[in-house]
Short mmCIF file of C-alpha atoms (C1' of nucleotides) in Angstrom, two decimals:
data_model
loop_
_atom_site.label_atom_id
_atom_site.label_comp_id
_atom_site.label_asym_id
_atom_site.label_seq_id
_atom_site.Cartn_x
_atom_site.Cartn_y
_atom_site.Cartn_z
CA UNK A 159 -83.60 43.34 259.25
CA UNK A 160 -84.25 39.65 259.74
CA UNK A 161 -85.41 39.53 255.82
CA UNK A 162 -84.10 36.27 254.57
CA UNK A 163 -85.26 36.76 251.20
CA UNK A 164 -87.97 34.90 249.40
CA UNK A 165 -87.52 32.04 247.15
CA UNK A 166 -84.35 30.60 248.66
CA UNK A 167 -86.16 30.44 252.07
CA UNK A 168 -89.32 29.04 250.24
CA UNK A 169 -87.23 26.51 248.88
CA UNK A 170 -85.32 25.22 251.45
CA UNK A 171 -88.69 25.23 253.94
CA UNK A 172 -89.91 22.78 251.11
CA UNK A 173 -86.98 20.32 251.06
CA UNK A 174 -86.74 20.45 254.76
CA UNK A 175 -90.50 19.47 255.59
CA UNK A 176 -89.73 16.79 253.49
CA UNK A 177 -87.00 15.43 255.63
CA UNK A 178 -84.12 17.34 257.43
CA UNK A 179 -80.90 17.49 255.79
CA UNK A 180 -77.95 19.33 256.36
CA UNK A 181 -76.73 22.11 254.12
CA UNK A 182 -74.58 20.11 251.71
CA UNK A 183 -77.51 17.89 250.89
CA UNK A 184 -79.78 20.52 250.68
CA UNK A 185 -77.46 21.95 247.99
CA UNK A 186 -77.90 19.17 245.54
CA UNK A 187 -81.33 18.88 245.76
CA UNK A 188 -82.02 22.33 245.41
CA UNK A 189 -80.43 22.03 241.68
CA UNK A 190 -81.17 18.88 240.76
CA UNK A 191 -85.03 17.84 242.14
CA UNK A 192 -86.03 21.98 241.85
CA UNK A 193 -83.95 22.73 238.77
CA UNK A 194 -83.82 26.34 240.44
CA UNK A 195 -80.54 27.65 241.94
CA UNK A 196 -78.24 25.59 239.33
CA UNK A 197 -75.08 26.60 240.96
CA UNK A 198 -75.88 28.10 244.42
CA UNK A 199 -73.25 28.89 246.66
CA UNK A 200 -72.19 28.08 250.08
CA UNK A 201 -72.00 31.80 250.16
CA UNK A 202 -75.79 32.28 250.35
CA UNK A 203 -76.95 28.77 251.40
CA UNK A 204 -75.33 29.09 255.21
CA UNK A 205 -76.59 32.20 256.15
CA UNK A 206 -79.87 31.53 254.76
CA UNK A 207 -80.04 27.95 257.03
CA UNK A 208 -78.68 30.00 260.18
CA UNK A 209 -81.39 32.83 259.60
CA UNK A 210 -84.19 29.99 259.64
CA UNK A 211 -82.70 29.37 263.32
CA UNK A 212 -82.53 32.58 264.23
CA UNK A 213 -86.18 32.52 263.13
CA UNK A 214 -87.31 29.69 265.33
CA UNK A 215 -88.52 28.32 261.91
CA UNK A 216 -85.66 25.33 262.04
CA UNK A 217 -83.53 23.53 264.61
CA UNK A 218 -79.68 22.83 264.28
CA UNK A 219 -78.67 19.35 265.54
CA UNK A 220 -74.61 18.52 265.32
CA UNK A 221 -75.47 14.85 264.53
CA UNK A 222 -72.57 13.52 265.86
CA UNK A 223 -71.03 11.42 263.95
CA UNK A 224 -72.85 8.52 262.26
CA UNK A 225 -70.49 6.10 260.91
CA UNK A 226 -67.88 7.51 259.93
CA UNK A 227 -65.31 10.17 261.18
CA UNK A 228 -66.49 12.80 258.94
CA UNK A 229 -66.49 16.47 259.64
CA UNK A 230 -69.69 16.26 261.78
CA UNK A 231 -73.14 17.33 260.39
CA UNK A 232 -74.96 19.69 261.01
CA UNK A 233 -78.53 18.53 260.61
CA UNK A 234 -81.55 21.21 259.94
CA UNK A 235 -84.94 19.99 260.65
CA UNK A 236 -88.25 22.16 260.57
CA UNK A 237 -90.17 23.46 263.96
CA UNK A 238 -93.72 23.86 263.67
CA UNK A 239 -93.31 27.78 263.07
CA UNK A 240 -90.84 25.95 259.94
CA UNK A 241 -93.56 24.08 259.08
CA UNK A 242 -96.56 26.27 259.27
CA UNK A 243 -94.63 28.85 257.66
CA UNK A 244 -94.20 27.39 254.97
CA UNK A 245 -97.84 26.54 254.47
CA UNK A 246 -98.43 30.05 254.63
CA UNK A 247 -96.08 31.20 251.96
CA UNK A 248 -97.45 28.78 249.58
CA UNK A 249 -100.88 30.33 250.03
CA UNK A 250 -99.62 33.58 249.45
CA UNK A 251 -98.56 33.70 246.39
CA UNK A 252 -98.91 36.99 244.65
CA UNK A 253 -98.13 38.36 241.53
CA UNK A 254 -94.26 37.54 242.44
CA UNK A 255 -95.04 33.54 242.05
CA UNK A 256 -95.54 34.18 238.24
CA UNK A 257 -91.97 35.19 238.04
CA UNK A 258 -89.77 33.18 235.73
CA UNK A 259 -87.44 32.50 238.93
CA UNK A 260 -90.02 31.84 241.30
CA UNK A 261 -93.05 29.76 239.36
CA UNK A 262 -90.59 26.54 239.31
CA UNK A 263 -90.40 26.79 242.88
CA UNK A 264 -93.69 27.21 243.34
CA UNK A 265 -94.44 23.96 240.85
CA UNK A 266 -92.60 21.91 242.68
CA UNK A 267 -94.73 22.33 245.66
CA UNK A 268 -97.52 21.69 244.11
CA UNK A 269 -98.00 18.58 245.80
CA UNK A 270 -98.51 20.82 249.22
CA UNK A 271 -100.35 23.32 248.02
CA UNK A 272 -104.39 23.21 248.15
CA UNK A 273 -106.39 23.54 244.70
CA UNK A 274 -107.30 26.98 245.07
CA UNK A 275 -103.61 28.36 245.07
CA UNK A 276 -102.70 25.57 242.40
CA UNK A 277 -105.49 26.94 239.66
CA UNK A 278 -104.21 30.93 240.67
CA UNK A 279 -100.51 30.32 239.97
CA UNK A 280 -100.97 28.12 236.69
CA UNK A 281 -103.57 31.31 235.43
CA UNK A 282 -101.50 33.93 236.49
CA UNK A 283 -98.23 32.34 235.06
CA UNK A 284 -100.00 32.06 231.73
CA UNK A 285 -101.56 35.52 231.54
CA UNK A 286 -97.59 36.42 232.11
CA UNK A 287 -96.33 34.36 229.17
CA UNK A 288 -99.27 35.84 227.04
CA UNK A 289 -98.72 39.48 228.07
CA UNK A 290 -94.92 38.62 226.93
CA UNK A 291 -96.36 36.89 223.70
CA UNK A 292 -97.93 39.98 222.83
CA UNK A 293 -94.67 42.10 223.40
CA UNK A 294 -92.82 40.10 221.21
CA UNK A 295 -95.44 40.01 218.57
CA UNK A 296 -96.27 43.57 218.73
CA UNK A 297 -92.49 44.64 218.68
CA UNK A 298 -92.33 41.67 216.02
CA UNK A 299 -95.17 43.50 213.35
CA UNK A 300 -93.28 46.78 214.57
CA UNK A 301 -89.51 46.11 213.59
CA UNK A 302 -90.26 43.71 210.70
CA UNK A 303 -87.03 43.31 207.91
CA UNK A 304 -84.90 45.82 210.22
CA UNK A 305 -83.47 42.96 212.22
CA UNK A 306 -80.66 40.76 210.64
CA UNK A 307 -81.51 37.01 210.50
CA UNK A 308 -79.70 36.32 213.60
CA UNK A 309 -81.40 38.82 215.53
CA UNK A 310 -84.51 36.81 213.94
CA UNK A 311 -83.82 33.77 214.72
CA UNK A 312 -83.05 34.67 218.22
CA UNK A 313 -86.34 35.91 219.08
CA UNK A 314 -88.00 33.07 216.91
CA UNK A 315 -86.81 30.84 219.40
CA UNK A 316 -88.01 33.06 221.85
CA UNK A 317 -91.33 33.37 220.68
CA UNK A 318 -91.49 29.28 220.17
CA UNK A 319 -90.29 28.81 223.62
CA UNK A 320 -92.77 31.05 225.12
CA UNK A 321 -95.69 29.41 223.31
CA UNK A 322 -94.93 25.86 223.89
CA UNK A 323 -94.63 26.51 227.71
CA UNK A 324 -97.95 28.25 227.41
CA UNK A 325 -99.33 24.98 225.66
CA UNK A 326 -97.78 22.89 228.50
CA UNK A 327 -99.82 25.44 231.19
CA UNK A 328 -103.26 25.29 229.17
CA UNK A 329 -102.98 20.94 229.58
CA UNK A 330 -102.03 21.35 232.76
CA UNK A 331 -105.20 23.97 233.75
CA UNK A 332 -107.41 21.71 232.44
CA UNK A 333 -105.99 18.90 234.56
CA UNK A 334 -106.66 20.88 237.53
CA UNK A 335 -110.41 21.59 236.36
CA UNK A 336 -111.25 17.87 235.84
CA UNK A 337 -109.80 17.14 238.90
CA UNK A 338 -111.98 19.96 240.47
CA UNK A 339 -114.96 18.64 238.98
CA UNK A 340 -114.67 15.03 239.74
CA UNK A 341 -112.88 15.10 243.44
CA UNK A 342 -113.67 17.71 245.55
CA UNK A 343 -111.92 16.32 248.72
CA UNK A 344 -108.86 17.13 248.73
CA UNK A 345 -106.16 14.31 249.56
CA UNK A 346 -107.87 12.01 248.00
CA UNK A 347 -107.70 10.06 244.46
CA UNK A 348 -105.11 10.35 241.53
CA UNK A 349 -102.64 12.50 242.38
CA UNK A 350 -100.78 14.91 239.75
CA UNK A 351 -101.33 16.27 236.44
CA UNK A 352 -100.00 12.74 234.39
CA UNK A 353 -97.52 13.13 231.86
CA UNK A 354 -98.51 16.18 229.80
CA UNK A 355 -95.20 16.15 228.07
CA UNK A 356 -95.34 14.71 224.72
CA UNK A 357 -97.54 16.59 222.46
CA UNK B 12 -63.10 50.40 240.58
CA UNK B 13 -64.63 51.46 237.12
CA UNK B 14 -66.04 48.10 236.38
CA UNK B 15 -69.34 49.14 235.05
CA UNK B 16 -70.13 45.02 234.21
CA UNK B 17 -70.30 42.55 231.95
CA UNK B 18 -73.90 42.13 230.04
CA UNK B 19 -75.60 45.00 230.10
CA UNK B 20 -72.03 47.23 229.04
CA UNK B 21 -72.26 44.66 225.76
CA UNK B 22 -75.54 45.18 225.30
CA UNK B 23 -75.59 48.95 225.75
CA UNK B 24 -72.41 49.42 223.04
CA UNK B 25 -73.93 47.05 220.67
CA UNK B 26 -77.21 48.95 220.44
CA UNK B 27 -75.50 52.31 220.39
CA UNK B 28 -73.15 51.02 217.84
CA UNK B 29 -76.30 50.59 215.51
CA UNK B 30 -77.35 54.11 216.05
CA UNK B 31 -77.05 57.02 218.77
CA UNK B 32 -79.58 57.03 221.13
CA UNK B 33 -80.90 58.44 224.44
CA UNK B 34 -81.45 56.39 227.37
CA UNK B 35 -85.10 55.70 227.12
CA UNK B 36 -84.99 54.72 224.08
CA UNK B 37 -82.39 51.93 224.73
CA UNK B 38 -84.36 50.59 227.51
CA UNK B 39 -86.98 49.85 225.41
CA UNK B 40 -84.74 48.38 222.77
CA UNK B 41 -82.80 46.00 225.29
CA UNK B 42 -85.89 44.31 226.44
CA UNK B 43 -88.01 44.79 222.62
CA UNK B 44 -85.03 43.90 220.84
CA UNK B 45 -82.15 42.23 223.00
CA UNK B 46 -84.85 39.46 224.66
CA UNK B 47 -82.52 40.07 227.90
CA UNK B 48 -83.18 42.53 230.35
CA UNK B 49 -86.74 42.59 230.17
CA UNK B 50 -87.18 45.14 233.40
CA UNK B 51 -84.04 46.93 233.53
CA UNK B 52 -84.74 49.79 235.92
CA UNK B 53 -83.23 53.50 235.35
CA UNK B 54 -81.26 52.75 238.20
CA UNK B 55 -79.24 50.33 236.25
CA UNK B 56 -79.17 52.37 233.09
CA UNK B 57 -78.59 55.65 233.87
CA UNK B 58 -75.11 55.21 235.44
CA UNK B 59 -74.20 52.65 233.39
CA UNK B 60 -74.57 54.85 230.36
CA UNK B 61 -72.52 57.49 233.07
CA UNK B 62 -70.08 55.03 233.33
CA UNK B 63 -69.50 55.05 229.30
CA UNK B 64 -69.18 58.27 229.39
CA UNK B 65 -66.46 58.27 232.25
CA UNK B 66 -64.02 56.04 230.33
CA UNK B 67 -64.21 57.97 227.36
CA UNK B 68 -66.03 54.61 225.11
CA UNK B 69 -69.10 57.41 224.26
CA UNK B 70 -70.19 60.90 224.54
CA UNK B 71 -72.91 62.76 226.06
CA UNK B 72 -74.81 65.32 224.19
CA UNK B 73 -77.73 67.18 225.67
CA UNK B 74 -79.76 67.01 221.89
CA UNK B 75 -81.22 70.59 222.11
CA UNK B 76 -85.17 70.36 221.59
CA UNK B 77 -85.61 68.87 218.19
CA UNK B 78 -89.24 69.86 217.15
CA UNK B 79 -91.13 69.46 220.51
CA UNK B 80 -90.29 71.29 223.73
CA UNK B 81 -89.54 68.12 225.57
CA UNK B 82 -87.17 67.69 228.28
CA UNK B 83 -83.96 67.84 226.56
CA UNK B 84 -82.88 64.37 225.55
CA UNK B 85 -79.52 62.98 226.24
CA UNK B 86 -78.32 61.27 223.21
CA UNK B 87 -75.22 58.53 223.48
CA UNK B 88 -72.83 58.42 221.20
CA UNK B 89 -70.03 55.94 220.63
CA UNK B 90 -66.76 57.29 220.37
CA UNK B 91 -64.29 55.67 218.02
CA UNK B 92 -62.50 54.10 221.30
CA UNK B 93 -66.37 52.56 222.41
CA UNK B 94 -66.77 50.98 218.94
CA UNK B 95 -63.16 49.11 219.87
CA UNK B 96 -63.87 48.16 222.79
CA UNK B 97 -67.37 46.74 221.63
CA UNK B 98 -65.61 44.68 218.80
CA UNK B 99 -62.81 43.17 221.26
CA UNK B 100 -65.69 42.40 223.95
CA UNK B 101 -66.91 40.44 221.24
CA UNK B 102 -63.74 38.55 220.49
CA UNK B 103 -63.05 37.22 223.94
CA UNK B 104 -66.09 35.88 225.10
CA UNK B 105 -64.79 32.97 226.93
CA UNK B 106 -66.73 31.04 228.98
CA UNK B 107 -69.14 33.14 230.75
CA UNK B 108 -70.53 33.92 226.84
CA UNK B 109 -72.13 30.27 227.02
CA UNK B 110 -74.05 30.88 230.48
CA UNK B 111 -78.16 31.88 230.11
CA UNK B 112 -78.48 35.60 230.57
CA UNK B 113 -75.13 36.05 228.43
CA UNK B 114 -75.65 33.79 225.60
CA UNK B 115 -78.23 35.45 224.16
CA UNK B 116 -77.27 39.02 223.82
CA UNK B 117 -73.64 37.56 222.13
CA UNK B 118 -76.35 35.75 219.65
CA UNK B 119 -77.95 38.98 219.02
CA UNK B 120 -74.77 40.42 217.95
CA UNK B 121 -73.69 37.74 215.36
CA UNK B 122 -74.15 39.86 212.56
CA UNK B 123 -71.16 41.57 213.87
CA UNK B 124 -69.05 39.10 214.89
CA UNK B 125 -66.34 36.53 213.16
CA UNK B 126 -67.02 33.78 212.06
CA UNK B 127 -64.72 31.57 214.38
CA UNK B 128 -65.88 33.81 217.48
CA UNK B 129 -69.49 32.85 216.76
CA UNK B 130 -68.98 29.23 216.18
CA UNK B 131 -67.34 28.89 219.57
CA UNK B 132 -69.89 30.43 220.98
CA UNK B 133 -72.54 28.25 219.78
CA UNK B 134 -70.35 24.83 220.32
CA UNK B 135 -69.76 26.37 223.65
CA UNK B 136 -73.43 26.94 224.95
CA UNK B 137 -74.01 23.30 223.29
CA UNK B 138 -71.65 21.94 225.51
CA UNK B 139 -73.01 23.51 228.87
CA UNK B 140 -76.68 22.33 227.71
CA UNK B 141 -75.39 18.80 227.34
CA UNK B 142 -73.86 19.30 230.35
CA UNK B 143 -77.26 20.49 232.06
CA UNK B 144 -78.54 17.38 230.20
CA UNK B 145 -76.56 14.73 231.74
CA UNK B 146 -77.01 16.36 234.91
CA UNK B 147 -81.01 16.41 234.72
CA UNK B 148 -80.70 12.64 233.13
CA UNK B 149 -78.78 11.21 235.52
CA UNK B 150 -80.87 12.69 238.45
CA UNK B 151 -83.90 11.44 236.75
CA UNK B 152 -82.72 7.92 237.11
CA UNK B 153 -81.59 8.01 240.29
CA UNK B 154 -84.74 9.31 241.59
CA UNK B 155 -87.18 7.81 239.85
CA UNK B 156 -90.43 7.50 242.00
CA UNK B 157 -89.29 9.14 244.79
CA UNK B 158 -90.99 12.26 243.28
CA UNK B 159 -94.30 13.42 242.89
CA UNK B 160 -95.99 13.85 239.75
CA UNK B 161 -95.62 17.62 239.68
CA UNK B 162 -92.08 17.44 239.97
CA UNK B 163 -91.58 15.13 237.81
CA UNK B 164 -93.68 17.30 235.04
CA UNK B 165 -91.46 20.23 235.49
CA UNK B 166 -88.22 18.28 235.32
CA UNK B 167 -89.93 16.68 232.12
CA UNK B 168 -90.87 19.96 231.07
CA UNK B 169 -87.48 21.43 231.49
CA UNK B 170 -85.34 18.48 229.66
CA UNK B 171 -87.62 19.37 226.71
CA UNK B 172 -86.63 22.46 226.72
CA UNK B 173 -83.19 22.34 226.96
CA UNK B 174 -83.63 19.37 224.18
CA UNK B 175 -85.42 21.90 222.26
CA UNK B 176 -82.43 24.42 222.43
CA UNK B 177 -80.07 21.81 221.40
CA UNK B 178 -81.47 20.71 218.23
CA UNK B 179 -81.71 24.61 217.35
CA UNK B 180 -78.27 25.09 217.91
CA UNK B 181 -77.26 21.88 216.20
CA UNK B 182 -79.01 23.77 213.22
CA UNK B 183 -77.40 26.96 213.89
CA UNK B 184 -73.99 25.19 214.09
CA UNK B 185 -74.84 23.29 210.49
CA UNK B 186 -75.48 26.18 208.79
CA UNK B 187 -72.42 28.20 209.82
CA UNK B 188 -70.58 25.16 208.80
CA UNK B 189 -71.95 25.48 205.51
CA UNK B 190 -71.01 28.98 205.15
CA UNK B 191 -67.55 28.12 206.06
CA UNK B 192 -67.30 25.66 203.23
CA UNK B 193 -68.92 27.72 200.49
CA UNK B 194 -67.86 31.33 201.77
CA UNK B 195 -64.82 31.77 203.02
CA UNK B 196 -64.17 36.15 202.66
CA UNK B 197 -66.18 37.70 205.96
CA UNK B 198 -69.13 40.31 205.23
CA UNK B 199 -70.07 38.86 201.85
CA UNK B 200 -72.54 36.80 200.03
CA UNK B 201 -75.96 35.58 202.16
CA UNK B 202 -76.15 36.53 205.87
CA UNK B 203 -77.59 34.73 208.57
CA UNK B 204 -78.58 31.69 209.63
CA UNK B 205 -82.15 31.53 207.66
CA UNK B 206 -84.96 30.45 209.37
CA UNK B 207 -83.98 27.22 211.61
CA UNK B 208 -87.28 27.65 213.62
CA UNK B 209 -89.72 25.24 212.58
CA UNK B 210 -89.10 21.76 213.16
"C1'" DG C 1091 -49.66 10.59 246.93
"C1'" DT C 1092 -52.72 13.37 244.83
"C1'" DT C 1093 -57.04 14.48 242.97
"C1'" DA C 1094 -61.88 14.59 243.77
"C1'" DG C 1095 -65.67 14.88 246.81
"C1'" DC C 1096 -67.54 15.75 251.46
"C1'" DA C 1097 -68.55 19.41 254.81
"C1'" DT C 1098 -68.82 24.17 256.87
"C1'" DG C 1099 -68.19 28.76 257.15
"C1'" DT C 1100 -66.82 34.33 256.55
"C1'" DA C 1101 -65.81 38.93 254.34
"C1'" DA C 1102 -65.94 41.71 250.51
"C1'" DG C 1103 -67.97 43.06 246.63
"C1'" DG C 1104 -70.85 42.98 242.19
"C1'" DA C 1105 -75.14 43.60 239.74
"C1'" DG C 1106 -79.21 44.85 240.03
"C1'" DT C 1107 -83.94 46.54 242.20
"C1'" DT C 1108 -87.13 49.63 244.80
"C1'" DA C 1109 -88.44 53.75 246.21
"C1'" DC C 1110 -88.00 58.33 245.79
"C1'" DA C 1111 -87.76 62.87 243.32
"C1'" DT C 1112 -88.98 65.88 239.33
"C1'" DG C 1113 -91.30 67.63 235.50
"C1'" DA C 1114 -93.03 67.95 230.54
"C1'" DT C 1115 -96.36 66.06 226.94
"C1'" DT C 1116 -99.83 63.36 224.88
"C1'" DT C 1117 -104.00 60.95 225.10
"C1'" DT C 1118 -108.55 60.09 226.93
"C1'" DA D 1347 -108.80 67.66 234.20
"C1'" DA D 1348 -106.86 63.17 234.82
"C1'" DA D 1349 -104.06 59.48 233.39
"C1'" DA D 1350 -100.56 57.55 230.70
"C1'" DT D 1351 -96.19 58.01 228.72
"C1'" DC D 1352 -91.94 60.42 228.03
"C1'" DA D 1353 -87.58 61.52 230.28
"C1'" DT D 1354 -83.82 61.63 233.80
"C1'" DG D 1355 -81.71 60.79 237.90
"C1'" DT D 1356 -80.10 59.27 243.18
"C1'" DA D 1357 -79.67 56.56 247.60
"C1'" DA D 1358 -80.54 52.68 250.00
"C1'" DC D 1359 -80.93 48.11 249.99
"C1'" DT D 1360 -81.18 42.97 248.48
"C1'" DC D 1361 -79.63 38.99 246.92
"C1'" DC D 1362 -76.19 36.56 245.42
"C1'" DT D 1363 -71.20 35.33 243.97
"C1'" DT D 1364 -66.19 35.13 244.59
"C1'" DA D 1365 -62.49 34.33 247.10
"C1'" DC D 1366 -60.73 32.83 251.09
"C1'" DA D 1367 -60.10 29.56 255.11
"C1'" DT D 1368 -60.23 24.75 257.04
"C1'" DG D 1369 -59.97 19.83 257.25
"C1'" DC D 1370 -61.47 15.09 256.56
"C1'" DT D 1371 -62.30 10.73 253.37
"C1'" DA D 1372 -62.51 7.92 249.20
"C1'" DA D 1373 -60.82 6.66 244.90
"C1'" DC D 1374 -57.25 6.36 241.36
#
DNA sequence: GTTAGCATGTAAGGAGTTACATGATTTT
DNA sequence: AAAATCATGTAACTCCTTACATGCTAAC
C-alpha cells in the first residue's frame, strides 16, 4: 500500500543523493538533466516526495527562509535508508530497466552504478531493440507494397531510429569492455564512455 | 461518461476503416502496423472496441465458424456514423496531434487525410521538436561540466535524435509543398511522400 | 499594474496494465 | 501429450494528469 512506484522514485533518489533540493527544483532537473518526465506534474511529484518520508528514505526540512521572503522551502535530503536504497535499486535492475521509459533513467546513473550492472543493462537494452528490429523487419517482408508510402515512411523512420540507437549501444558496450580489461578497480581512471556521438 | 479516449479510439477506427476485423487481429495490427501501442493488453482493447459498439460508430457480429471450428470470432465493423466520426477526428487534431504517442498514428493515417490537415500536423510536431530543442540546448550550456560523462552521452544521444526527426520532417514538409504546387485536386496523381529515409 | 515565474499542495478522474478466468486449435 | 498460439473477456489496481486552490516576487 506504501508502493510509490518505480522510476519516479528511482529518479528522484538519484537527484537527491546528489544534493537535496526541494520539489520545484527537483522538477526541472528531472526534465532537463534526465530528459525523462518532460512535463511532470506537481500532481505526482508531491506525493511521491512525501511517500519517501513516510518511508524514512528522505527528511523534510522547512528551510526557513534564506534571503528572501519567499514562500518557504521545503528542502528534501536523503537518510541513509534514501541512500542505500537507492544503491539497491540500481543493482536490481531486471528485465523492466530495458524499458524505453526506464533505460534513460537508468543511463543517467550510470555514474553510480558498479560495472557489472552497467554491462547487463546496455546488453539487455540491445537484445530489446534487436528483438523489435526483427518485428519490424519480419512484419516489413510480411506486408510489403500493401502499405501506402506514408505508412512506409513512418516505419522507415522507425526502423532507422531503432538501428542507430542500437549502433550507439554496440560503441558504448565496447567502451565498457576496454574499460573492464584495462581497470579493474573500480573508482579509479577515466571515467565515462567519451563522446560516442558522431559517427 | 462515454469517453472511450483519444489514441487508441483513432487508431482502432482507422484500422477498421481499412477492413473489418476481430479484435485479435487488430492488436496485432496496432503494434505490426501502427508502430504505437506495442503491448496493448486485452484489457484495453476489448472494451474499447465495446465502447464502439455502445455509441453506435461500429457493429458487432459474432462471424459464425468460417471453415475451422474456432471460437467464434467477433468481427468489427464500421458503421457509416464510425467512418464520420473517424474522418472529423482527423480534421481537428489540434495540438495534442503534435505530442509523441499521438503524432505518429495521425502520420499513419495521411493517406486519408487533407492536405492542409496533414501539413499542420507536420509544421506542428516541427515546432514542439524545436521547442524540445531549445530546451535541451539551452540546458546543455548552462550545465556544461557539471555532468558526468554518461549523462552527457544520453543528452547527446537524444539531441541527435530529435535532430534526426527534424530534418525528416523538413523533408516530409518539402515534399507536400511540392504536391501543393504541382497538384492541386485531392486523391489524384502520385501519393505519398516517396522515400525521405536515407540521408 | 499585470504578466510570468516561484513554490506547494489536493481531489477527481483518465488511460492503461496485471492478473485472473476460460477454452479451442495448431505445432512440436 | 505438451506447448504455443488463437480468441475473448473482467476486476482491481497503478501511475499519472487535470483542474483547482493559494500566495509571494521579479520583470516589463
Amino acid at each position: 500500500m506504501a508502493k510509490r512506484s518505480g522510476v519516479l522514485e528511482l529518479a528522484v533518489l538519484g537527484l537527491l543523493h546528489e544534493s537535496p533540493m526541494h520539489g520545484y527544483e527537483l522538477r526541472k532537473r528531472l526534465s532537463s538533466q534526465l530528459g525523462a518526465f518532460r512535463a511532470l506534474s506537481y500532481g505526482s511529484l508531491y506525493p511521491c516526495l512525501k511517500g519517501l518520508v513516510r518511508q524514512g528514505l528522505s527528511t523534510e526540512s522547512t528551510d526557513p527562509d534564506e534571503g528572501g521572503t519567499r514562500r518557504s522551502k521545503i528542502v528534501y535530503q536523503l537518510t541513509a535508508d534514501g541512500k542505500e536504497r537507492f544503491q539497491q535499486l540500481l543493482a536490481e535492475s531486471g528485465p523492466a530497466a530495458w524499458d524505453d521509459e526506464t533505460f534513460g533513467v537508468r543511463f543517467a546513473f550510470f555514474g553510480r552504478t558498479d560495472a557489472d550492472t552497467r554491462m547487463r543493462i546496455l546488453v539487455g537494452r540491445r537484445a530489446r531493440l534487436e528483438e523489435r528490429l526483427d518485428n519490424l523487419k519480419g512484419s516489413f517482408a510480411r506486408t510489403r507494397e500493401r502499405l501506402d508510402d506514408y505508412t512506409t515512411a513512418l516505419q522507415n523512420h522507425g526502423l532507422d531510429s531503432v538501428e542507430r540507437e542500437v549502433r550507439w549501444l554496440n560503441e558504448l558496450i565496447d567502451v565498457e569492455r576496454n574499460r573492464k580489461q584495462t581497470n579493474t578497480t573500480p573508482g579509479s581512471g577515466a571515467q565515462g564512455p567519451g563522446d560516442t556521438t558522431k559517427e
